[in-house]
Each structure stands twice: as C-alpha cells, then as structure tokens.
Coordinates of C-alpha atoms in Angstrom, one line a residue:
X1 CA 82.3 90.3 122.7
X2 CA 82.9 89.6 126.4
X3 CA 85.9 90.7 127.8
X4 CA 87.0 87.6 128.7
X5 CA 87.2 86.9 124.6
X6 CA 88.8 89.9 124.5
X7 CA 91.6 89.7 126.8
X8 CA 92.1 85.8 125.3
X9 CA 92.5 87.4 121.6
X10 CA 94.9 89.9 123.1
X11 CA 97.1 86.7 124.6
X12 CA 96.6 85.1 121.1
X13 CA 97.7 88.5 119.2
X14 CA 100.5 89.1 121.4
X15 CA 102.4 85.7 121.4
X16 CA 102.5 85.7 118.1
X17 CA 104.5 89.5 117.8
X18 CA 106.5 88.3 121.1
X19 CA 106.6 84.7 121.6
X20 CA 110.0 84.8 123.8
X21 CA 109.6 88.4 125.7
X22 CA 111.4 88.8 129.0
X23 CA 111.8 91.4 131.6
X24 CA 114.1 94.0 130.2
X25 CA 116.0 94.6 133.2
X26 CA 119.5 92.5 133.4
X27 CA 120.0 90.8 136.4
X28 CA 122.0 87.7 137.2
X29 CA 120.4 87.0 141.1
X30 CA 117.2 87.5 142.3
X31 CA 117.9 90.3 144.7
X32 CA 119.1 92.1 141.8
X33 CA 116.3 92.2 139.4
X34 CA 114.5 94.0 142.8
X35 CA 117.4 96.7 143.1
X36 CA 117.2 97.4 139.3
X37 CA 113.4 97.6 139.6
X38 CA 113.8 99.8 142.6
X39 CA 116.0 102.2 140.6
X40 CA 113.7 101.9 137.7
X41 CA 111.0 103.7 139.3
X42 CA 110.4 106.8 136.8
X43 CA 113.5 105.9 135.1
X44 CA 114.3 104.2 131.4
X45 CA 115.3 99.9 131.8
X46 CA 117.7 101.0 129.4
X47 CA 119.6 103.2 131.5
X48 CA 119.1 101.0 134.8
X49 CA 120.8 98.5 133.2
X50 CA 124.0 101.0 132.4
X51 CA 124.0 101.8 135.7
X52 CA 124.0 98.1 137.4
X53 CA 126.6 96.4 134.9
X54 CA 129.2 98.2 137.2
X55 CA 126.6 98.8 140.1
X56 CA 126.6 94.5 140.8
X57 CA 130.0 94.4 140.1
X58 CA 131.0 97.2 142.5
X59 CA 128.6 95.6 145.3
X60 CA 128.8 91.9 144.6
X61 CA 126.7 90.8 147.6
X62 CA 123.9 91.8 149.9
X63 CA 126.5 92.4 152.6
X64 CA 128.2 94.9 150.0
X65 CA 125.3 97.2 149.6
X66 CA 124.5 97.1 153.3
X67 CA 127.9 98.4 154.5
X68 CA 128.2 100.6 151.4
X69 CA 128.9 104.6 152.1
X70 CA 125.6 106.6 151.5
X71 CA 126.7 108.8 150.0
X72 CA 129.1 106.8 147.1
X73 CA 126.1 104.6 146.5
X74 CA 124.1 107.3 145.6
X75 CA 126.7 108.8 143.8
X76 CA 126.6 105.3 142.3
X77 CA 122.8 105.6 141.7
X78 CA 122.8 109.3 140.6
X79 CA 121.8 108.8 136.7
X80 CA 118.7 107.0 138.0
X81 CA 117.4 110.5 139.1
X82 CA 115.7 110.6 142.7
X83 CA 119.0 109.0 143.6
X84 CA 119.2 109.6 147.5
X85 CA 115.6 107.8 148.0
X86 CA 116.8 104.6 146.0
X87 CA 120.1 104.6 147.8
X88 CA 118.8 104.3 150.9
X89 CA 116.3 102.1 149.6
X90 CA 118.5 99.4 148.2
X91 CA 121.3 99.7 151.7
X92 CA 117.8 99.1 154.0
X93 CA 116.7 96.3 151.8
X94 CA 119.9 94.5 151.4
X95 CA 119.9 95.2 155.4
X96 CA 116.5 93.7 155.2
X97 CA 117.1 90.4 153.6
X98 CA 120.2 89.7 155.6
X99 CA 118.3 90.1 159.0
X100 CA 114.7 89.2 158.0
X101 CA 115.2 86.3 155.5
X102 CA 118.4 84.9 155.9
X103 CA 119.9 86.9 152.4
X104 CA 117.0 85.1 150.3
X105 CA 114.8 86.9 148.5
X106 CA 111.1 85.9 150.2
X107 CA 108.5 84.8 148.0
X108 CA 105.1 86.0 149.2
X109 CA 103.2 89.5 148.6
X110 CA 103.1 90.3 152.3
X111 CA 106.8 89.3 152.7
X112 CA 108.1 91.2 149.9
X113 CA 105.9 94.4 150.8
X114 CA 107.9 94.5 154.3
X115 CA 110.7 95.5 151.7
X116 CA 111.8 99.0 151.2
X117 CA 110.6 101.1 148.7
X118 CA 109.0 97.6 147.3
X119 CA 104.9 98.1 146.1
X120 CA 103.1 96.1 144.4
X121 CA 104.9 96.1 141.2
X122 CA 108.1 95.5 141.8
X123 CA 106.8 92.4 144.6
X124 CA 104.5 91.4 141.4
X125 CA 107.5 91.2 139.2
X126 CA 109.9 89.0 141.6
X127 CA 106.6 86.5 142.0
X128 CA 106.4 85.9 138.4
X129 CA 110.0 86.1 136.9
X130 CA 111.5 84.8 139.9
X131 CA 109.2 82.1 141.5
X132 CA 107.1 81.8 138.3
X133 CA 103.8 82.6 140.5
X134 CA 100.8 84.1 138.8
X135 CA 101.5 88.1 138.7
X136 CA 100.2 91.0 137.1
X137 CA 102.6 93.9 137.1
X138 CA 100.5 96.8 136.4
X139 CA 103.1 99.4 135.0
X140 CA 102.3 102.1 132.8
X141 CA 101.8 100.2 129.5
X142 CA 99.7 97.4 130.7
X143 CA 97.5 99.5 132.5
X144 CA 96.7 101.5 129.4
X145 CA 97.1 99.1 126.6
X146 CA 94.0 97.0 128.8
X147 CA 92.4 100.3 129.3
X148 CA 91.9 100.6 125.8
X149 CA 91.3 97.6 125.2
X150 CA 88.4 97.6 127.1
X151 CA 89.6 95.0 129.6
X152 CA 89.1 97.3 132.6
X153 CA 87.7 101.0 133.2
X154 CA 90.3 101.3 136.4
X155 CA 93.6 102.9 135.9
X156 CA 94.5 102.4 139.8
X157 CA 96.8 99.6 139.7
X158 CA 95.8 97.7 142.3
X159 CA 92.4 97.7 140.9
X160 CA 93.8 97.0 137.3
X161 CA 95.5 94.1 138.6
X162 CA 92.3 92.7 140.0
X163 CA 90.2 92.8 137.4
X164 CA 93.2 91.7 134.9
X165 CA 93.6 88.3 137.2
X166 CA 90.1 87.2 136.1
X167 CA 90.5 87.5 132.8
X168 CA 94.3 86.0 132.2
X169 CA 95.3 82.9 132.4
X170 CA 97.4 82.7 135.9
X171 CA 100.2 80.3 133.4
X172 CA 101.0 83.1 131.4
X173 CA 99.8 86.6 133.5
X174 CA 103.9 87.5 134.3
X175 CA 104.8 86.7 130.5
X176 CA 101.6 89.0 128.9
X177 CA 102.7 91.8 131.2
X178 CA 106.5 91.8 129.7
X179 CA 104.6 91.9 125.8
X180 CA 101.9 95.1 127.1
X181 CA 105.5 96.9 127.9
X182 CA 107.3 96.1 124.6
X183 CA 104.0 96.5 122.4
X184 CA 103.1 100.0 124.8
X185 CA 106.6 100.9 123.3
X186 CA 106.5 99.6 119.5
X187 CA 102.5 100.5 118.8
X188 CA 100.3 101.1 121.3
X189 CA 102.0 104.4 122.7
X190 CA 100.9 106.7 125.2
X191 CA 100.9 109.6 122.7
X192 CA 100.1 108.9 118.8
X193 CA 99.5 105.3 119.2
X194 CA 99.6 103.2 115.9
X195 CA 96.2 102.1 115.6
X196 CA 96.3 101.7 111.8
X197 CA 99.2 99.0 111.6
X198 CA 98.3 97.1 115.1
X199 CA 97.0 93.8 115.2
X200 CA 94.5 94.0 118.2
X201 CA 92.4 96.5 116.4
X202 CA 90.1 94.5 115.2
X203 CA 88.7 94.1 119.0
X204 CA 90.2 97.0 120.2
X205 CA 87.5 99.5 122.4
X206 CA 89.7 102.6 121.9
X207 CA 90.3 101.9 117.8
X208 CA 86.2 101.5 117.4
X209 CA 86.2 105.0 119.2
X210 CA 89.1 106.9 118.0
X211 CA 90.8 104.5 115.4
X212 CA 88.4 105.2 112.4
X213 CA 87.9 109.1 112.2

C-alpha cells in the first residue's frame, strides 16, 4: 500500500469518528486564536481557554494588550506556565499588528513569522482556520499519529509538514490536523495507545509492528 492510499484511508477513517472537529481553542477574532495559541505552547487548550474568557475581556483590543502593564499581564498569563516569555510575547505582537499591518492579522507564512513568538504552527493554524488556506499544523499528535502510520519517518516538523502536504488533500489538510489532535487524545496516545479498538489499524505501520504481540 502506497502511502498515498494510506494517508487517504486515514482522511476516510477519520471523518467518519470527527466529521465536524474544530480547533479547540475559543476565540471570537482572529488575533485571538494567535494569543491563545501563543499561550498554549507546552500548556493544556483546556486551561488556555480558562485563562482568555477573562483574558479577552480584560484586554478587548490590540491597543489594550499593547499598553497593558508587564507585569499584570503576566500576572494575567501566569497559569499558562513560562508566563513572562508569553506576556511579552502577546504586548510585542499586538504592538506588531498595530504598526506593521494596520491591526489585521496578515495572512501569509512570511508575514505571520515576523510575529512574536509565532513558528510555524501557530502561522499554520491562523492560515487554515482563519483564511481557510491549505496548512498542516504539525503539533505533537499529528506528527506521531502519521509517524506511525507510516506516512513519514521525520518527526521534525518542518519536515513532517512537507512530506504530509503531498499526501493530503490541500481542501481538507487544516481540518485532518484538528482530528490527529482529538484522536492523539481518545486512541492513539503517546503512551499505551489503543491499538486494539482503533479504526486505522488495519493499515496502521506501528499496529503490524507492535499491535499484534
């Protein structure tokens, strides 16, 4: 089976367990979904998104978070953990978008990479779920749920991401990187993954090898 069969039974498989997946990060403007993945950076969505429900409301605009105190926003930020980093991350970027873009969020790679503290992932994830471009956001889960499924041998995820954009369709690449996080989480976990009630084992690389002893 090529892997290009493989990675299209993986679409198929997944769609059907999470037909209507989304990002898992609440956000009501684009700016903010790039904040909350900012603070999400070796951090739970579930406890980003305790954090900005009064976060957004305490600083309702870019102009907020750019004249906020230091240190209250990263009091503010504190259960995020590396809290002084992100602070200063989100004042520079609001700073950033105000004086670089005109307060909109820009929509290229290159533009979004002149952000701070933005990489790759974070620039991949406003692409798709805000412009609905073709992205592959190579977190944690995608990059070893495709790893073991034999859809690439990198785990550096630039490299991941480049192989990945061969193999899945560009119309759905944002939406099959939202079901690799949820199905990373419900089956296919780091640690004692599930293999014996998953649904991609049947053309899974990692099952063949370690499923059946």
């Amino acid at each position: 089976m090529t892997k290009k069969e493989i990675a299209a039974l993986a679409c198929q498989e997944l769609e059907k367990i999470y037909p209507d997946i989304d990002c898992t990060l609440n956000y009501s403007k684009p700016y903010e979904l790039m904040f909350a993945a900012r603070l999400a950076a070796q951090c739970t969505d579930a406890r980003v998104n305790i954090v900005t429900k009064t976060l957004f409301v305490k600083y309702p605009t870019l102009e907020a978070f750019a004249g906020a105190d230091l240190a209250e926003l990263e009091n503010d930020v504190r259960p995020c953990g590396f809290y002084r980093t992100k602070a200063a991350s989100l004042k520079k970027m609001a700073s950033q978008l105000i004086n670089d873009f005109g307060g909109e969020v820009p929509s290229t790679m290159e533009e979004l990479l002149t952000l701070s503290g933005i990489g790759r992932k974070t620039a991949n994830l406003m692409m798709g779920d805000v412009f609905g471009k073709p992205a592959i956001v190579t977190d944690t889960h995608c990059i070893r749920i495709t790893g073991r499924l034999g859809l690439t041998s990198n785990t550096e995820p630039v490299k991941v991401e480049k192989d990945l954009l061969k193999l899945i369709p560009p119309e759905i690449s944002s939406h099959f990187c939202h079901q690799t996080v949820q199905f990373g989480r419900d089956i296919c976990r780091a640690r004692s993954p599930k293999c014996s009630e998953c649904p991609l084992s049947y053309f899974c690389a990692y099952f063949r090898k370690n499923g059946k002893k």
